[in-house]
Short mmCIF file of C-alpha atoms and ligand atoms in Angstrom, two decimals:
data_model
loop_
_atom_site.label_atom_id
_atom_site.label_comp_id
_atom_site.label_asym_id
_atom_site.label_seq_id
_atom_site.Cartn_x
_atom_site.Cartn_y
_atom_site.Cartn_z
CA MET A 1022 -14.55 4.52 45.02
CA ALA A 1023 -16.06 5.58 41.70
CA GLU A 1024 -17.44 3.11 39.15
CA ALA A 1025 -16.39 -0.13 40.87
CA CYS A 1026 -12.68 0.34 40.23
CA LYS A 1027 -11.05 -3.00 41.06
CA CYS A 1028 -7.50 -2.05 40.07
CA ALA A 1029 -5.30 -2.30 43.15
CA PRO A 1030 -4.88 1.32 44.30
CA GLY A 1031 -1.49 2.76 43.49
CA SER A 1032 -0.30 -0.56 42.08
CA ALA A 1033 2.42 -0.48 39.46
CA PRO A 1034 1.31 -1.98 36.15
CA GLY A 1035 4.16 -4.47 36.54
CA ARG A 1036 5.11 -6.63 33.62
CA PRO A 1037 1.99 -7.88 31.92
CA GLU A 1038 2.14 -11.30 30.31
CA ASN A 1039 -1.18 -12.03 28.68
CA ILE A 1040 -2.34 -9.23 26.41
CA LEU A 1041 -5.77 -8.71 24.88
CA VAL A 1042 -5.21 -7.20 21.43
CA THR A 1043 -8.33 -5.76 19.83
CA GLY A 1044 -8.09 -5.44 16.05
CA GLY A 1045 -5.28 -7.98 16.16
CA ALA A 1046 -5.97 -9.16 12.60
CA GLY A 1047 -5.56 -5.62 11.21
CA PHE A 1048 -2.45 -4.03 9.76
CA ILE A 1049 -0.79 -2.62 12.88
CA GLY A 1050 -2.49 -5.07 15.26
CA SER A 1051 -1.19 -8.17 13.48
CA HIS A 1052 2.39 -6.88 13.37
CA THR A 1053 2.16 -6.02 17.06
CA CYS A 1054 0.97 -9.57 17.79
CA VAL A 1055 4.10 -10.85 16.02
CA ALA A 1056 6.25 -8.59 18.20
CA LEU A 1057 4.39 -9.64 21.38
CA LEU A 1058 4.56 -13.38 20.69
CA SER A 1059 8.21 -13.15 19.64
CA THR A 1060 9.05 -11.40 22.92
CA GLY A 1061 7.36 -14.07 25.05
CA TYR A 1062 3.94 -12.54 25.70
CA SER A 1063 0.75 -14.53 25.21
CA VAL A 1064 -1.97 -12.99 23.12
CA VAL A 1065 -5.76 -13.03 23.07
CA ILE A 1066 -7.12 -11.39 19.92
CA ALA A 1067 -10.58 -9.91 19.48
CA ASP A 1068 -11.43 -8.90 15.93
CA ASN A 1069 -14.63 -8.88 13.88
CA PHE A 1070 -12.80 -8.90 10.50
CA SER A 1071 -14.59 -5.71 9.50
CA ASN A 1072 -11.43 -4.56 7.69
CA SER A 1073 -9.19 -7.63 7.96
CA SER A 1074 -9.20 -11.36 7.34
CA PRO A 1075 -8.37 -14.63 9.11
CA SER A 1076 -5.32 -15.07 6.85
CA ALA A 1077 -3.49 -12.44 8.94
CA LEU A 1078 -3.90 -14.68 12.00
CA ASP A 1079 -2.48 -17.67 10.10
CA ALA A 1080 0.48 -15.50 9.10
CA VAL A 1081 1.07 -14.44 12.72
CA ARG A 1082 1.07 -18.10 13.78
CA ARG A 1083 3.38 -19.07 10.94
CA ILE A 1084 5.90 -16.29 11.53
CA THR A 1085 6.12 -16.79 15.30
CA GLY A 1086 5.52 -20.55 15.51
CA ARG A 1087 3.14 -19.82 18.38
CA ASP A 1088 -0.58 -20.12 18.87
CA LEU A 1089 -2.97 -17.50 20.14
CA VAL A 1090 -6.49 -17.31 21.50
CA PHE A 1091 -8.99 -15.76 19.09
CA TYR A 1092 -12.49 -14.34 19.53
CA GLU A 1093 -14.47 -13.19 16.50
CA THR A 1094 -16.05 -10.34 18.39
CA ASP A 1095 -17.16 -6.78 18.03
CA VAL A 1096 -15.64 -5.02 21.03
CA THR A 1097 -18.51 -2.54 21.27
CA ASP A 1098 -20.51 -5.54 22.56
CA ALA A 1099 -20.11 -5.26 26.34
CA SER A 1100 -21.33 -8.78 27.13
CA ALA A 1101 -18.98 -10.36 24.59
CA VAL A 1102 -16.09 -8.37 26.05
CA ARG A 1103 -17.07 -9.38 29.58
CA ARG A 1104 -16.92 -13.01 28.46
CA ILE A 1105 -13.36 -12.57 27.16
CA PHE A 1106 -12.28 -11.08 30.48
CA SER A 1107 -13.91 -13.86 32.47
CA GLU A 1108 -12.53 -16.68 30.32
CA ASN A 1109 -8.94 -15.40 30.26
CA ARG A 1110 -6.56 -13.85 32.74
CA ILE A 1111 -5.89 -10.54 31.00
CA ASP A 1112 -2.91 -8.47 32.24
CA GLY A 1113 -3.12 -5.65 29.73
CA VAL A 1114 -5.08 -4.42 26.71
CA ILE A 1115 -3.84 -2.93 23.46
CA HIS A 1116 -6.80 -1.38 21.69
CA PHE A 1117 -6.39 -1.11 17.90
CA ALA A 1118 -9.89 -1.97 16.74
CA GLY A 1119 -11.53 1.04 15.13
CA TYR A 1120 -12.64 2.68 11.94
CA LYS A 1121 -9.87 4.70 10.32
CA ALA A 1122 -10.84 6.04 6.90
CA VAL A 1123 -10.85 9.82 7.07
CA GLY A 1124 -13.13 10.42 4.06
CA GLU A 1125 -15.63 7.78 5.18
CA SER A 1126 -15.76 9.38 8.64
CA VAL A 1127 -17.07 12.59 7.05
CA GLU A 1128 -19.84 10.61 5.32
CA LYS A 1129 -20.69 8.41 8.32
CA PRO A 1130 -19.88 10.40 11.47
CA LEU A 1131 -22.34 8.52 13.67
CA SER A 1132 -20.84 5.13 12.81
CA TYR A 1133 -17.38 6.49 13.59
CA TYR A 1134 -18.36 8.04 16.91
CA ARG A 1135 -20.37 4.98 17.88
CA ASN A 1136 -17.75 2.41 17.00
CA ASN A 1137 -14.58 4.19 18.11
CA LEU A 1138 -15.92 5.74 21.33
CA LEU A 1139 -18.07 2.84 22.46
CA SER A 1140 -15.30 0.25 22.01
CA THR A 1141 -12.97 2.35 24.15
CA ILE A 1142 -15.61 2.87 26.84
CA VAL A 1143 -16.48 -0.85 26.93
CA LEU A 1144 -12.84 -1.96 27.11
CA ALA A 1145 -11.76 0.61 29.70
CA GLY A 1146 -14.85 -0.33 31.73
CA ALA A 1147 -13.92 -4.02 31.57
CA CYS A 1148 -10.37 -3.22 32.75
CA VAL A 1149 -11.67 -1.20 35.69
CA GLU A 1150 -14.20 -3.90 36.56
CA HIS A 1151 -11.71 -6.77 36.34
CA GLY A 1152 -8.72 -4.98 37.87
CA VAL A 1153 -6.64 -4.96 34.66
CA PRO A 1154 -3.99 -2.31 35.28
CA ARG A 1155 -2.58 -1.53 31.83
CA PHE A 1156 -4.20 -0.06 28.69
CA VAL A 1157 -2.41 0.98 25.50
CA PHE A 1158 -4.38 3.04 23.01
CA SER A 1159 -3.88 3.43 19.27
CA SER A 1160 -4.06 7.17 18.75
CA SER A 1161 -2.93 9.27 15.83
CA ALA A 1162 -0.86 12.33 14.97
CA THR A 1163 -4.08 13.67 13.52
CA VAL A 1164 -4.95 14.94 17.04
CA TYR A 1165 -2.34 17.70 16.61
CA GLY A 1166 -4.48 19.30 13.89
CA ASP A 1167 -2.99 22.55 12.65
CA ASN A 1168 -0.18 22.81 15.21
CA LYS A 1169 3.23 23.66 13.81
CA PRO A 1170 5.51 20.61 13.31
CA PRO A 1171 7.48 18.99 14.77
CA PHE A 1172 4.58 17.84 16.92
CA VAL A 1173 5.38 17.52 20.63
CA GLU A 1174 3.22 15.63 23.14
CA SER A 1175 2.78 18.74 25.30
CA MET A 1176 1.06 20.73 22.52
CA PRO A 1177 -2.60 21.57 23.07
CA LEU A 1178 -4.78 19.42 20.85
CA LEU A 1179 -6.59 21.38 18.17
CA PRO A 1180 -9.97 20.42 16.75
CA ALA A 1181 -9.50 17.69 14.17
CA ALA A 1182 -10.50 18.36 10.57
CA ASN A 1183 -12.76 15.28 10.46
CA PRO A 1184 -14.80 12.95 12.70
CA TYR A 1185 -12.12 10.23 12.59
CA GLY A 1186 -9.55 12.58 14.15
CA GLU A 1187 -12.13 13.80 16.65
CA THR A 1188 -12.83 10.21 17.81
CA LYS A 1189 -9.12 9.76 18.59
CA ALA A 1190 -9.03 12.99 20.63
CA VAL A 1191 -12.21 12.07 22.54
CA CYS A 1192 -10.95 8.52 23.27
CA GLU A 1193 -7.74 10.04 24.67
CA LYS A 1194 -9.89 12.19 26.97
CA ILE A 1195 -12.04 9.23 28.06
CA LEU A 1196 -8.92 7.28 29.03
CA ALA A 1197 -7.32 10.26 30.80
CA ASP A 1198 -10.46 10.72 32.91
CA THR A 1199 -10.61 6.98 33.66
CA VAL A 1200 -6.99 7.02 34.85
CA ARG A 1201 -7.84 9.94 37.14
CA SER A 1202 -10.83 8.11 38.61
CA CYS A 1203 -9.21 4.72 39.20
CA SER A 1204 -5.80 4.58 40.83
CA GLY A 1205 -4.01 1.48 39.65
CA PHE A 1206 -5.33 1.87 36.10
CA SER A 1207 -2.68 3.16 33.71
CA ALA A 1208 -3.08 4.19 30.08
CA SER A 1209 -0.51 4.98 27.40
CA LEU A 1210 -1.77 7.00 24.45
CA LEU A 1211 0.40 6.26 21.42
CA ARG A 1212 0.15 8.80 18.63
CA TYR A 1213 1.15 7.13 15.39
CA PHE A 1214 2.58 9.03 12.47
CA ASN A 1215 2.37 7.28 9.05
CA PRO A 1216 2.79 3.51 9.42
CA VAL A 1217 3.98 1.73 6.26
CA GLY A 1218 6.06 -1.33 5.39
CA ALA A 1219 5.38 -4.96 6.22
CA HIS A 1220 6.87 -7.86 8.14
CA GLU A 1221 10.15 -8.80 6.49
CA SER A 1222 8.94 -12.35 5.83
CA GLY A 1223 6.54 -10.96 3.22
CA LEU A 1224 3.73 -12.95 4.85
CA LEU A 1225 2.05 -10.05 6.63
CA GLY A 1226 1.39 -6.50 5.46
CA GLU A 1227 -1.20 -3.91 4.62
CA ALA A 1228 -4.01 -5.18 2.41
CA PRO A 1229 -6.76 -2.54 2.26
CA ASN A 1230 -10.00 -3.56 0.59
CA GLY A 1231 -10.72 -1.77 -2.69
CA ILE A 1232 -8.74 1.22 -3.92
CA PRO A 1233 -6.27 2.34 -1.24
CA ASN A 1234 -6.58 5.81 0.31
CA ASN A 1235 -3.05 5.93 1.69
CA LEU A 1236 0.10 6.59 -0.23
CA MET A 1237 2.25 3.46 0.20
CA PRO A 1238 -0.43 0.87 -0.67
CA TYR A 1239 -1.32 3.02 -3.68
CA ILE A 1240 2.32 3.07 -4.82
CA THR A 1241 2.68 -0.72 -4.50
CA ARG A 1242 -0.51 -1.35 -6.50
CA VAL A 1243 0.66 0.99 -9.26
CA ALA A 1244 4.04 -0.77 -9.26
CA LYS A 1245 2.23 -4.11 -9.58
CA GLY A 1246 0.22 -2.82 -12.53
CA GLU A 1247 -3.15 -3.10 -10.76
CA LEU A 1248 -3.61 0.67 -10.85
CA LYS A 1249 -2.57 2.85 -13.77
CA GLU A 1250 -0.74 5.71 -12.11
CA LEU A 1251 -0.23 7.48 -8.83
CA SER A 1252 -1.86 10.88 -8.41
CA ILE A 1253 0.39 13.15 -6.38
CA PHE A 1254 -1.99 15.37 -4.45
CA GLY A 1255 -0.44 18.81 -4.90
CA ASN A 1256 3.05 20.06 -5.75
CA ASP A 1257 2.54 23.63 -4.57
CA TYR A 1258 2.90 23.16 -0.80
CA ASP A 1259 5.49 25.14 1.10
CA THR A 1260 7.91 22.20 1.22
CA PRO A 1261 11.29 21.63 -0.48
CA ASP A 1262 9.80 19.96 -3.60
CA GLY A 1263 6.23 21.23 -3.22
CA THR A 1264 4.71 17.83 -2.29
CA GLY A 1265 3.34 16.89 1.14
CA VAL A 1266 5.78 15.82 3.85
CA ARG A 1267 5.03 13.02 6.34
CA ASP A 1268 6.84 11.00 9.01
CA TYR A 1269 6.70 7.44 7.65
CA ILE A 1270 7.40 4.74 10.23
CA HIS A 1271 8.03 1.05 9.57
CA VAL A 1272 5.16 -0.98 11.02
CA MET A 1273 7.57 -3.33 12.86
CA ASP A 1274 9.27 -0.34 14.55
CA LEU A 1275 5.78 0.82 15.49
CA ALA A 1276 4.89 -2.65 16.79
CA GLU A 1277 8.01 -2.67 18.96
CA GLY A 1278 6.96 0.72 20.35
CA HIS A 1279 3.96 -1.03 21.91
CA ILE A 1280 6.20 -3.51 23.71
CA ALA A 1281 8.29 -0.61 25.03
CA ALA A 1282 5.13 1.10 26.27
CA LEU A 1283 3.90 -2.07 28.02
CA ARG A 1284 7.24 -2.52 29.72
CA ASN A 1285 8.48 0.96 30.43
CA ALA A 1286 5.63 3.46 30.55
CA PRO A 1287 5.13 4.97 34.00
CA CYS A 1288 2.01 4.47 36.12
CA GLY A 1289 -0.93 6.74 35.41
CA LEU A 1290 -1.41 8.52 32.10
CA SER A 1291 1.38 8.71 29.55
CA VAL A 1292 1.43 10.04 25.98
CA TYR A 1293 4.00 9.26 23.30
CA ASN A 1294 4.57 10.07 19.66
CA LEU A 1295 5.60 7.02 17.68
CA GLY A 1296 7.41 8.39 14.67
CA THR A 1297 10.94 8.71 13.32
CA GLY A 1298 11.21 12.49 13.71
CA LYS A 1299 12.05 12.80 10.00
CA GLY A 1300 9.90 14.12 7.19
CA THR A 1301 9.81 12.59 3.71
CA SER A 1302 7.94 14.13 0.78
CA VAL A 1303 5.64 12.24 -1.59
CA LEU A 1304 8.18 12.60 -4.40
CA GLN A 1305 11.04 11.45 -2.16
CA LEU A 1306 9.04 8.38 -1.15
CA VAL A 1307 8.22 7.48 -4.75
CA THR A 1308 11.87 7.90 -5.75
CA ALA A 1309 13.05 5.84 -2.76
CA PHE A 1310 10.57 3.11 -3.73
CA GLU A 1311 11.85 2.99 -7.30
CA ARG A 1312 15.45 2.85 -6.08
CA ALA A 1313 14.79 0.16 -3.48
CA THR A 1314 12.76 -2.10 -5.78
CA GLY A 1315 13.93 -1.29 -9.30
CA VAL A 1316 10.29 -0.94 -10.35
CA SER A 1317 9.02 2.31 -11.82
CA VAL A 1318 5.89 4.07 -10.58
CA PRO A 1319 4.03 6.10 -13.22
CA ARG A 1320 2.67 9.29 -11.67
CA ARG A 1321 1.07 12.61 -12.42
CA ILE A 1322 0.51 15.77 -10.44
CA ALA A 1323 -3.10 16.22 -9.32
CA ALA A 1324 -4.97 18.78 -7.23
CA ARG A 1325 -4.43 18.95 -3.46
CA ARG A 1326 -6.58 16.51 -1.46
CA PRO A 1327 -9.06 18.39 0.72
CA GLY A 1328 -8.14 18.25 4.42
CA ASP A 1329 -4.43 17.49 3.84
CA ILE A 1330 -1.81 19.47 5.71
CA ALA A 1331 1.56 20.36 4.15
CA VAL A 1332 3.92 18.92 6.73
CA CYS A 1333 3.56 16.42 9.57
CA TYR A 1334 6.41 14.91 11.56
CA ALA A 1335 7.10 13.95 15.13
CA ASP A 1336 9.35 15.15 17.85
CA ALA A 1337 10.29 11.58 18.75
CA GLY A 1338 12.45 12.45 21.78
CA LYS A 1339 10.03 11.63 24.59
CA ALA A 1340 9.54 7.98 23.61
CA GLU A 1341 13.29 7.55 23.37
CA ARG A 1342 13.95 9.18 26.74
CA GLU A 1343 11.15 7.51 28.70
CA LEU A 1344 10.51 4.22 26.89
CA GLY A 1345 14.01 3.57 25.59
CA TRP A 1346 12.49 3.08 22.14
CA LYS A 1347 13.43 4.54 18.80
CA THR A 1348 13.05 3.50 15.19
CA HIS A 1349 15.74 1.52 13.37
CA ARG A 1350 14.34 0.82 9.94
CA THR A 1351 14.94 3.14 6.97
CA ILE A 1352 12.68 4.45 4.21
CA GLU A 1353 14.36 1.87 1.92
CA ASP A 1354 13.42 -0.93 4.35
CA MET A 1355 9.82 0.35 4.34
CA CYS A 1356 9.68 0.36 0.53
CA ARG A 1357 11.37 -3.01 0.10
CA ASP A 1358 9.20 -4.74 2.70
CA SER A 1359 5.95 -3.19 1.40
CA TRP A 1360 6.84 -4.37 -2.09
CA ARG A 1361 7.77 -7.90 -0.99
CA PHE A 1362 4.37 -8.27 0.65
CA GLU A 1363 2.50 -6.78 -2.32
CA LYS A 1364 4.20 -9.18 -4.74
CA ASN A 1365 3.15 -12.15 -2.59
CA ARG A 1366 -0.38 -10.91 -2.06
CA CYS A 1367 -3.12 -12.78 -3.91
CA VAL A 1368 -5.85 -10.47 -5.18
C1 UD1 B 593 -3.96 9.69 6.74
C2 UD1 B 593 -4.99 10.32 7.62
C3 UD1 B 593 -4.55 10.15 9.05
C4 UD1 B 593 -4.39 8.67 9.35
C5 UD1 B 593 -3.37 8.07 8.38
C6 UD1 B 593 -3.29 6.57 8.54
C7 UD1 B 593 -5.83 12.18 6.25
C8 UD1 B 593 -6.01 13.67 6.13
N1 UD1 B 593 -5.13 11.73 7.30
O1 UD1 B 593 -2.75 10.41 6.89
O2 UD1 B 593 -5.50 10.73 9.90
O3 UD1 B 593 -3.97 8.49 10.68
O4 UD1 B 593 -3.77 8.33 7.05
O5 UD1 B 593 -2.13 6.12 7.93
O6 UD1 B 593 -6.30 11.43 5.42
N2 UD1 B 593 -0.90 11.13 -1.26
C9 UD1 B 593 -0.79 11.29 -2.61
N3 UD1 B 593 -1.44 10.41 -3.42
C10 UD1 B 593 -2.19 9.38 -2.93
C11 UD1 B 593 -2.30 9.22 -1.53
C12 UD1 B 593 -1.65 10.13 -0.72
O7 UD1 B 593 -0.12 12.22 -3.10
O8 UD1 B 593 -2.78 8.61 -3.73
C13 UD1 B 593 -0.17 12.07 -0.37
C14 UD1 B 593 -1.05 12.85 0.60
O9 UD1 B 593 -1.50 14.04 0.01
C15 UD1 B 593 -0.06 13.08 1.76
C16 UD1 B 593 0.83 11.83 1.74
O10 UD1 B 593 0.68 11.28 0.43
O11 UD1 B 593 0.77 14.20 1.51
C17 UD1 B 593 0.41 10.77 2.76
O12 UD1 B 593 -0.97 10.49 2.60
P1 UD1 B 593 -1.67 9.26 3.36
O13 UD1 B 593 -0.86 8.02 3.18
O14 UD1 B 593 -3.10 9.21 2.92
O15 UD1 B 593 -1.56 9.63 4.89
P2 UD1 B 593 -2.02 10.99 5.65
O16 UD1 B 593 -2.96 11.77 4.85
O17 UD1 B 593 -0.80 11.67 6.14
#
């Protein structure tokens, strides 16, 4: 058997109970920990706080009333990861930890390839070595590149426009090959569309360091008066109002998608879009935000952002059919919850 695969051959992943969540203090990771703990799973988090802070862990504990095991660890460090697997009985891994800023990935490709690929190799290796049957990977709709939306899982992946996107595509390949080499090891590749929103308590949300790159955190900071105005990157796209269209998904819907994947994904390799299947333009999102919160968002039209595509939205049918999961929260919920968190957030 190749590479010391200790996963029981042909074994079903079963229902995992103790989940290692890498990047569990980050935006999507922390909300997924809330969903896991609220559904009865136990959680071990590994995070090095490179783009997050310990306050997210306090919020997870406060919201769920449950404790968790935490390692301040860089998951590219194979010996540190080995220690986590030997000190805990791990039934499954959800791997969020990774660099995710598109522009930065163009400036620092080696850091992106090193961090994102190595962490996946180390974690998949630890699963194979310790017989952990279930791996869930944080992928991105960016792997569809220039395909024509709606994006369907069966589409061939096109070269990504930037190193960040390329790392997601290569990690998918690494996991697919690992599944092929080790029967009993299963991986679900979850391709996220545009996660926004926050936990409805207002205690947990997206808090990027510095000036945000993404649309929703930029809108909330303009609404708060911390930034002067929103630049809308292009109004001459081939879309109904000329601004870019995306499939925004509430982060708690996304978090629940991970539980559905843990429970219902078949053995072997599986791939799912996690999106709503609906496109919303930049202008529609800004208007929805103003309506949902009653706060106005000063804006101006600016040049297109290099690398942006006009339209991106999911065919969300496969996840509904196979995982029994679909989104429930509306654009208004996303705006209201993002704003509640932003208002609470200390600078
Ligand atoms: C980006 C990444 C994507 C990543 C995702 C994480 C790119 C090309 N893609 O997606 O790989 O997985 O973030 O959430 O960066 N916009 C403005 N003004 C702003 C910010 C954004 O008009 O200040 C527009 C953009 O042009 C786009 C839409 O808002 O049409 C959404 O942008 P953003 O939130 O950055 O997400 P994506 O670019 O779709």
